Coordinates of C-alpha atoms in Angstrom, one line a residue:
Chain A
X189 CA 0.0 0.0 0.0
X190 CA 2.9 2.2 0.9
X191 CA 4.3 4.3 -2.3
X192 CA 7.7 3.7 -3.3
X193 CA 9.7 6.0 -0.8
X194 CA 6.8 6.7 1.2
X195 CA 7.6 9.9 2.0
X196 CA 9.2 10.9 -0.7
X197 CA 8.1 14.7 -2.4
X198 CA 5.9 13.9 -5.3
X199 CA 4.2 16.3 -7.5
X200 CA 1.0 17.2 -6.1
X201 CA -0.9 17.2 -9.6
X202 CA 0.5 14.5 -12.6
X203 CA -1.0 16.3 -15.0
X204 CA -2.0 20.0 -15.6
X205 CA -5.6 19.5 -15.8
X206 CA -5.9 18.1 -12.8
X207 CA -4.9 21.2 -10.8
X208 CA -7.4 23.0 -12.6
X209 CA -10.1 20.9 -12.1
X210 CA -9.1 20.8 -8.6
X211 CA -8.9 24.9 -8.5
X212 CA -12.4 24.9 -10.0
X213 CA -13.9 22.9 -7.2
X214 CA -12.2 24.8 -4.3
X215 CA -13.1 27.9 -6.3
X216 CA -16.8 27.5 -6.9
X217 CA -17.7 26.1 -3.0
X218 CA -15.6 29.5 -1.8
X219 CA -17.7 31.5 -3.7
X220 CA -20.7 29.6 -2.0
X221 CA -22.3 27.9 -5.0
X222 CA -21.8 24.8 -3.3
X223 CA -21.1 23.5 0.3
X224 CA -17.7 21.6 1.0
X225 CA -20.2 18.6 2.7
X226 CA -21.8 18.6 -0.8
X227 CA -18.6 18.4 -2.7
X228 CA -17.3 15.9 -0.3
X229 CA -20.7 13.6 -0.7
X230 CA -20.4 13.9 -5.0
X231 CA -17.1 12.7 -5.1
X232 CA -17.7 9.9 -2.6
X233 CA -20.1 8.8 -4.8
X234 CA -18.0 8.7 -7.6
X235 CA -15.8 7.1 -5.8
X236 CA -18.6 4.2 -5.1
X237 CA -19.7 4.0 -8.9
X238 CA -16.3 3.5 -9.6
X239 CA -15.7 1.0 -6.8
X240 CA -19.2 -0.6 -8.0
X241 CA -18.1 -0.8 -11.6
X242 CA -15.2 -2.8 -10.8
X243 CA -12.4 -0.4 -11.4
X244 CA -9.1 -0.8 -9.7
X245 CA -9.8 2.3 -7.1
X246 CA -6.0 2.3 -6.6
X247 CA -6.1 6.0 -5.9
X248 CA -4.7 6.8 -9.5
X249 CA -7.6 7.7 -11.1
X250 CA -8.9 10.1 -8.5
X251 CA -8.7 13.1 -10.3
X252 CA -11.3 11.5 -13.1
X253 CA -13.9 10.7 -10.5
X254 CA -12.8 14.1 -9.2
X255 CA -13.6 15.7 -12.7
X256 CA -16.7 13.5 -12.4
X257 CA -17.9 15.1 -9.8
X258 CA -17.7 18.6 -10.9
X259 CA -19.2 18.4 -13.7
X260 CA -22.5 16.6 -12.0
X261 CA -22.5 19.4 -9.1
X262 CA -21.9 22.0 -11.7
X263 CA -24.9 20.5 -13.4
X264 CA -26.8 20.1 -10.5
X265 CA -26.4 23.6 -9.6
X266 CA -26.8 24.9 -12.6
X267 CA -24.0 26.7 -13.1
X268 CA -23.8 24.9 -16.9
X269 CA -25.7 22.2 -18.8
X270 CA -24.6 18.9 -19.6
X271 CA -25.3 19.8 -23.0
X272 CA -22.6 23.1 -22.7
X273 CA -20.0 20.9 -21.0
X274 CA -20.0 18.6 -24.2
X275 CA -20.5 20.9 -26.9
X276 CA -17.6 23.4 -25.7
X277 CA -15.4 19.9 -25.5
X278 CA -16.0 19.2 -28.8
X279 CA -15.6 22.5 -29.9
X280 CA -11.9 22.5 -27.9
X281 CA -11.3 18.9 -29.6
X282 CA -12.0 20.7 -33.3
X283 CA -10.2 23.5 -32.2
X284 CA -6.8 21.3 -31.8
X285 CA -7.5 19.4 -34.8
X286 CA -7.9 22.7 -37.0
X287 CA -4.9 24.5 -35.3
X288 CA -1.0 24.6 -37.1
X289 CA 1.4 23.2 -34.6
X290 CA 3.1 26.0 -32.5
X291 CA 0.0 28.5 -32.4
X292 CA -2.2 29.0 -29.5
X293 CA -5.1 27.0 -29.4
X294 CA -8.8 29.3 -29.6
X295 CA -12.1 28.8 -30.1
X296 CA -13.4 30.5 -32.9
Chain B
X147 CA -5.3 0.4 -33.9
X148 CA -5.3 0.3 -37.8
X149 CA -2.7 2.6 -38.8
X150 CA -1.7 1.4 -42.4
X151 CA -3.5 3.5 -44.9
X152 CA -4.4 6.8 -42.4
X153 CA -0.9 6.9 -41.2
X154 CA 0.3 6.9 -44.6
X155 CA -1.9 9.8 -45.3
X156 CA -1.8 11.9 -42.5
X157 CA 1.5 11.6 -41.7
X158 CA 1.9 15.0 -42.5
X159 CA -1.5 16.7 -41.4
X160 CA -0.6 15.3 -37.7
X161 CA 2.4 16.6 -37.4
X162 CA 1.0 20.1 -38.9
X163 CA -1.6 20.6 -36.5
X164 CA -1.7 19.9 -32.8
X165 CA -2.4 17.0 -30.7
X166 CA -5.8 16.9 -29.6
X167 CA -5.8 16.6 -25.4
X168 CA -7.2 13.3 -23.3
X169 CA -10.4 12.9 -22.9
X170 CA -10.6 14.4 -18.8
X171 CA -8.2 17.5 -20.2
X172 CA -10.6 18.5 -22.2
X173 CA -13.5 18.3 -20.6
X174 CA -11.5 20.6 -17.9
X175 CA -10.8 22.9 -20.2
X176 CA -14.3 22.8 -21.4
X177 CA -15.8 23.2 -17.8
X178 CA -13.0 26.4 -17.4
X179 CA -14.2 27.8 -20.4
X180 CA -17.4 27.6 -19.8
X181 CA -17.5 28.9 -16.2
X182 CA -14.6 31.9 -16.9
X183 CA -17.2 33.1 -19.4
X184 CA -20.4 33.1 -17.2
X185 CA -18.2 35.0 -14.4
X186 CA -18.3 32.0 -12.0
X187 CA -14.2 31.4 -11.5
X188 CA -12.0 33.7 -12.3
X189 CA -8.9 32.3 -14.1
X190 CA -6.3 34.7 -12.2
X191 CA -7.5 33.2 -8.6
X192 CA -7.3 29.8 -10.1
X193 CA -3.9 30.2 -10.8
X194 CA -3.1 31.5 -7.3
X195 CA -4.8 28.3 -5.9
X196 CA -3.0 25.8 -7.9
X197 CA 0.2 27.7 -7.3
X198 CA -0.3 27.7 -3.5
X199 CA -0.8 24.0 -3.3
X200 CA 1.7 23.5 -5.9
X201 CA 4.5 25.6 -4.0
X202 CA 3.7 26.9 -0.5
X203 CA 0.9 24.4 1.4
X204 CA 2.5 21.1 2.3
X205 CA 3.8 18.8 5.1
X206 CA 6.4 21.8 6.2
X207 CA 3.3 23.7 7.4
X208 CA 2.7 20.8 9.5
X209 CA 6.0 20.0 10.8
X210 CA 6.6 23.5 12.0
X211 CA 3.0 23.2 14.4
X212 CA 4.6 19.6 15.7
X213 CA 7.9 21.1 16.2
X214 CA 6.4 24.4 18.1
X215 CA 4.4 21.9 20.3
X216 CA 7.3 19.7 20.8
X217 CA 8.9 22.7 22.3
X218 CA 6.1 25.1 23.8
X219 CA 3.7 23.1 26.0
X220 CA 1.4 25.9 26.8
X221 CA 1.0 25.9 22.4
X222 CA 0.8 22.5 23.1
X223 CA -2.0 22.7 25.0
X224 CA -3.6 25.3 23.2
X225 CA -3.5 23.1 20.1
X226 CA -5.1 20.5 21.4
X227 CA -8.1 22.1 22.9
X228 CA -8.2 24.2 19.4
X229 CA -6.4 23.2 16.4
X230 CA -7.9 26.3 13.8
X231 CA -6.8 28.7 16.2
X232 CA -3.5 27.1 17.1
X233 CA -1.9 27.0 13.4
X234 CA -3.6 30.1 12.6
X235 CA -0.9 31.6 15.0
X236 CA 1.7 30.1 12.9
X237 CA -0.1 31.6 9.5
X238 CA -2.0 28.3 8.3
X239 CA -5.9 28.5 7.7
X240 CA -7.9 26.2 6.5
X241 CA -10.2 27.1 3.1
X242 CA -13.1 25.3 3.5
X243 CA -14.1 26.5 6.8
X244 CA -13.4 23.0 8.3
X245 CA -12.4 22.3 11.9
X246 CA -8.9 20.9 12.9
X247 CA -8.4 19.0 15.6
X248 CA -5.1 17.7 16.7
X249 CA -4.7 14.0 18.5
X250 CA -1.6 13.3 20.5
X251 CA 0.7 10.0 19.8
X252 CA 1.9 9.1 23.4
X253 CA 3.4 5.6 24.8
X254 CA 0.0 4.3 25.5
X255 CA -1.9 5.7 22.5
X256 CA -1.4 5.6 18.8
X257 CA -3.4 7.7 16.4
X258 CA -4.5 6.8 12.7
X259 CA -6.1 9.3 10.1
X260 CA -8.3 8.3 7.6
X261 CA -11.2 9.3 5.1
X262 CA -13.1 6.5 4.6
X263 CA -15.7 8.4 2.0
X264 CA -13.7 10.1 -0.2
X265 CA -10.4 11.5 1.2
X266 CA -10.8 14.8 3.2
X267 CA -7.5 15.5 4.6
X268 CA -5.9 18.7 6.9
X269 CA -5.0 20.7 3.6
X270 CA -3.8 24.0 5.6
X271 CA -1.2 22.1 7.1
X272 CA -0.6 18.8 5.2
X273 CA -1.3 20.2 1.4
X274 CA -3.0 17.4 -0.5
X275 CA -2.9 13.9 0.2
X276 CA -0.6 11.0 -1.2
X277 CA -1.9 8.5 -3.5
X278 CA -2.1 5.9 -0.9
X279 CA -4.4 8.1 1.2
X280 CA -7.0 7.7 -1.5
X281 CA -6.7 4.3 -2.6
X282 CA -9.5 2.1 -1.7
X283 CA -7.9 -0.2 0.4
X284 CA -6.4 2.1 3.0
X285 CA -9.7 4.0 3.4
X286 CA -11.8 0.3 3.6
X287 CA -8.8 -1.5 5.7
X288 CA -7.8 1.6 8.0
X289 CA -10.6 1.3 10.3
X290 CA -11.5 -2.6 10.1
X291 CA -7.6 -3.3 10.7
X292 CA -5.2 -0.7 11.6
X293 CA -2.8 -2.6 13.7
X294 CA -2.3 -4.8 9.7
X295 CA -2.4 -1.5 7.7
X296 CA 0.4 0.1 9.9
X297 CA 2.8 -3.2 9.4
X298 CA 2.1 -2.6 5.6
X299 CA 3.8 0.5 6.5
X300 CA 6.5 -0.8 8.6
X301 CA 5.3 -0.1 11.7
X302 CA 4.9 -2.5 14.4
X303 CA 2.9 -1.2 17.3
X304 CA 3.4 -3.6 21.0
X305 CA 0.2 -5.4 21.6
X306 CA -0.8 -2.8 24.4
X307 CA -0.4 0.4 22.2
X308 CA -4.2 1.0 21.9
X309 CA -4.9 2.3 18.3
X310 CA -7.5 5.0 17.8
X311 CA -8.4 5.8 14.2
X312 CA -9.9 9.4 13.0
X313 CA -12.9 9.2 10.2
X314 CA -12.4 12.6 9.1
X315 CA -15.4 14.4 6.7
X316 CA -15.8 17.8 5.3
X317 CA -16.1 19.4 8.6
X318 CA -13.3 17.8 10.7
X319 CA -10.2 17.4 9.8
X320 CA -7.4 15.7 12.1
X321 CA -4.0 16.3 12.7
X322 CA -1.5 14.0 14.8
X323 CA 0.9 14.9 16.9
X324 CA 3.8 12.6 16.5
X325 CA 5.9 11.8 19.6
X326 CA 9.1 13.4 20.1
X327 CA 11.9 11.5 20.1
X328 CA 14.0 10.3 22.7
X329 CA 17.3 12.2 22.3
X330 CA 16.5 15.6 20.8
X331 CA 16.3 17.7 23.2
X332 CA 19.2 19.6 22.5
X333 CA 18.0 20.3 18.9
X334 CA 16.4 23.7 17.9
X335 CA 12.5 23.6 16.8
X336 CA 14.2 24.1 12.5
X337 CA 15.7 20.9 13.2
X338 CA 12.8 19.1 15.1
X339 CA 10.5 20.1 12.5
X340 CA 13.1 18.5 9.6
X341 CA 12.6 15.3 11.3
X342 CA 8.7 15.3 11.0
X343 CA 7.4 13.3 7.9
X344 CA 4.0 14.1 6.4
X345 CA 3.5 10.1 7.6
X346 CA 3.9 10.6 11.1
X347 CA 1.1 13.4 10.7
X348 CA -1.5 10.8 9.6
X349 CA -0.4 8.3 11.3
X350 CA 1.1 6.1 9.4
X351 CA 4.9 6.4 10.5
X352 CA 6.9 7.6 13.9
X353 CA 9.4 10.3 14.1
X354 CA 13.0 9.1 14.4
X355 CA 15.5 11.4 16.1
X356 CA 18.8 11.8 13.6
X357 CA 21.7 8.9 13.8
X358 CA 24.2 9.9 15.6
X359 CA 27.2 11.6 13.3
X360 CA 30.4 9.0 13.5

């Protein structure tokens, strides 16, 4: 259980869009559209459909059910449709596609 | 993955234009987006957060507040009866409005931290938790089996230590208090607090004092 060199320094986020998604979470409950108890209660119930899927809950795919989460409070609250979250993705998605290599990515 | 006739035409193209992100990065980025643009987070404060956890909130925070009541009993006390209040003195506040509460490692008694929901942890003066922390088997085994998780860990407790373990939640958050270590009281409270690991703060480890030099 134990991580190699327990207490070795790790980087707190692996990849940079997980310390945005984590930003976003502490960022909307400060500004009181949601309470920590109800952040805390969404992601343990990601954490449960994950576990009740079957999937290795080894703790390295915590950020997912983390990104999981925020997008189902964010619903919830309705702060942004499901429908927004995956139109703008796809619209992000095109936007790489349609972009030369070396300029900064927009939406049109 | 059949690669033989599109790789042979794009070959070019996807090297022209830009990788498109994984699957979670972009539905962050679509989620920022989105709630930059209605007004609800504000990119600049963002920024601040990540760069705070990233660079300034961590185990030292901790260390300092077990190393200041290693050597200060009346903090000592005070941290124990309140825990917000006692590591605000030292500049750490929690975000989320939580409460801290600090349990005391002594001969008799051994404390263990744990979430067992989801993995609420002392953030103002641990930063965020390890891996392990959140994994599905410490949070399940912690509490049915602590004296087994701690061996995992290399620690062997004597049969009589009696093991308490802390189910923290959004509201309480627990910090231990390590025991000092027999043969430092001649070091200065910088050098006590380099000997705390962010492990003996959960729970999970015991502070050593430093080998003798030869």
């Amino acid at each position: 259980m134990p991580d190699a060199g327990m207490d070795a320094p790790t980087p707190v986020f692996a990849e940079p869009w997980q310390a945005q998604a984590f930003a976003m979470a502490v960022q909307l409950s400060k500004e009181g559209h949601f309470t920590w108890t109800e952040w805390s209660t969404a992601l343990a119930e990601e954490l449960k459909a994950a576990a009740d899927r079957g999937e290795p809950d080894d703790g390295s795919r915590y950020y997912e059910h983390w990104l999981a989460a925020l997008e189902r409070l964010t619903a919830e609250k309705r702060l942004a449709t499901r429908g927004e979250m995956l139109g703008r993705k796809e619209a992000w998605a095109d936007a790489y596609r349609h972009t030369p290599h070396g300029k900064p990515v927009e939406l049109k | 993955m059949y690669i033989g006739a599109v790789h042979a035409h794009g070959h070019a193209h996807d090297h022209e234009h830009q990788a498109v992100p994984s699957d979670p990065a972009l539905r962050t980025k679509a989620l920022e987006s989105l709630l930059v643009e209605k007004g609800l987070v504000d990119p600049a404060a963002l920024d601040t957060l990540v760069d705070a956890f990233e660079n300034k909130i961590g185990p030292r925070n901790g260390a300092r507040v077990v190393a200041r009541a290693w050597v200060d009993p009346e903090y000592k006390k005070r941290l124990l009866v309140d825990g917000g209040s006692a590591i605000a003195e030292l500049g750490y506040a929690g975000s989320q409005g939580e409460h801290l509460i600090a349990v005391e490692n002594t001969p008799q008694v051994h404390n263990l931290v744990v979430c067992t929901l989801c993995s609420c942890y002392p953030w103002a003066v641990l930063g965020l938790p390890p891996v392990w922390y959140k994994s599905a088997p410490y949070r399940s085994r912690a509490v049915i089996d602590p004296r087994g998780v701690l061996r995992e860990f290399g620690l062997e407790l004597p049969e009589e230590t009696e093991i308490r373990v802390w189910d923290s939640t959004a509201e309480i958050r627990y910090l231990v208090v390590p025991e000092r270590p027999v043969g430092t009281e001649n070091l200065s409270e910088d050098d006590l607090a380099a000997l705390v690991s962010r492990d003996s703060m959960i729970g999970t480890a015991k502070v050593f004092a430093p080998k003798p030099k030869p």
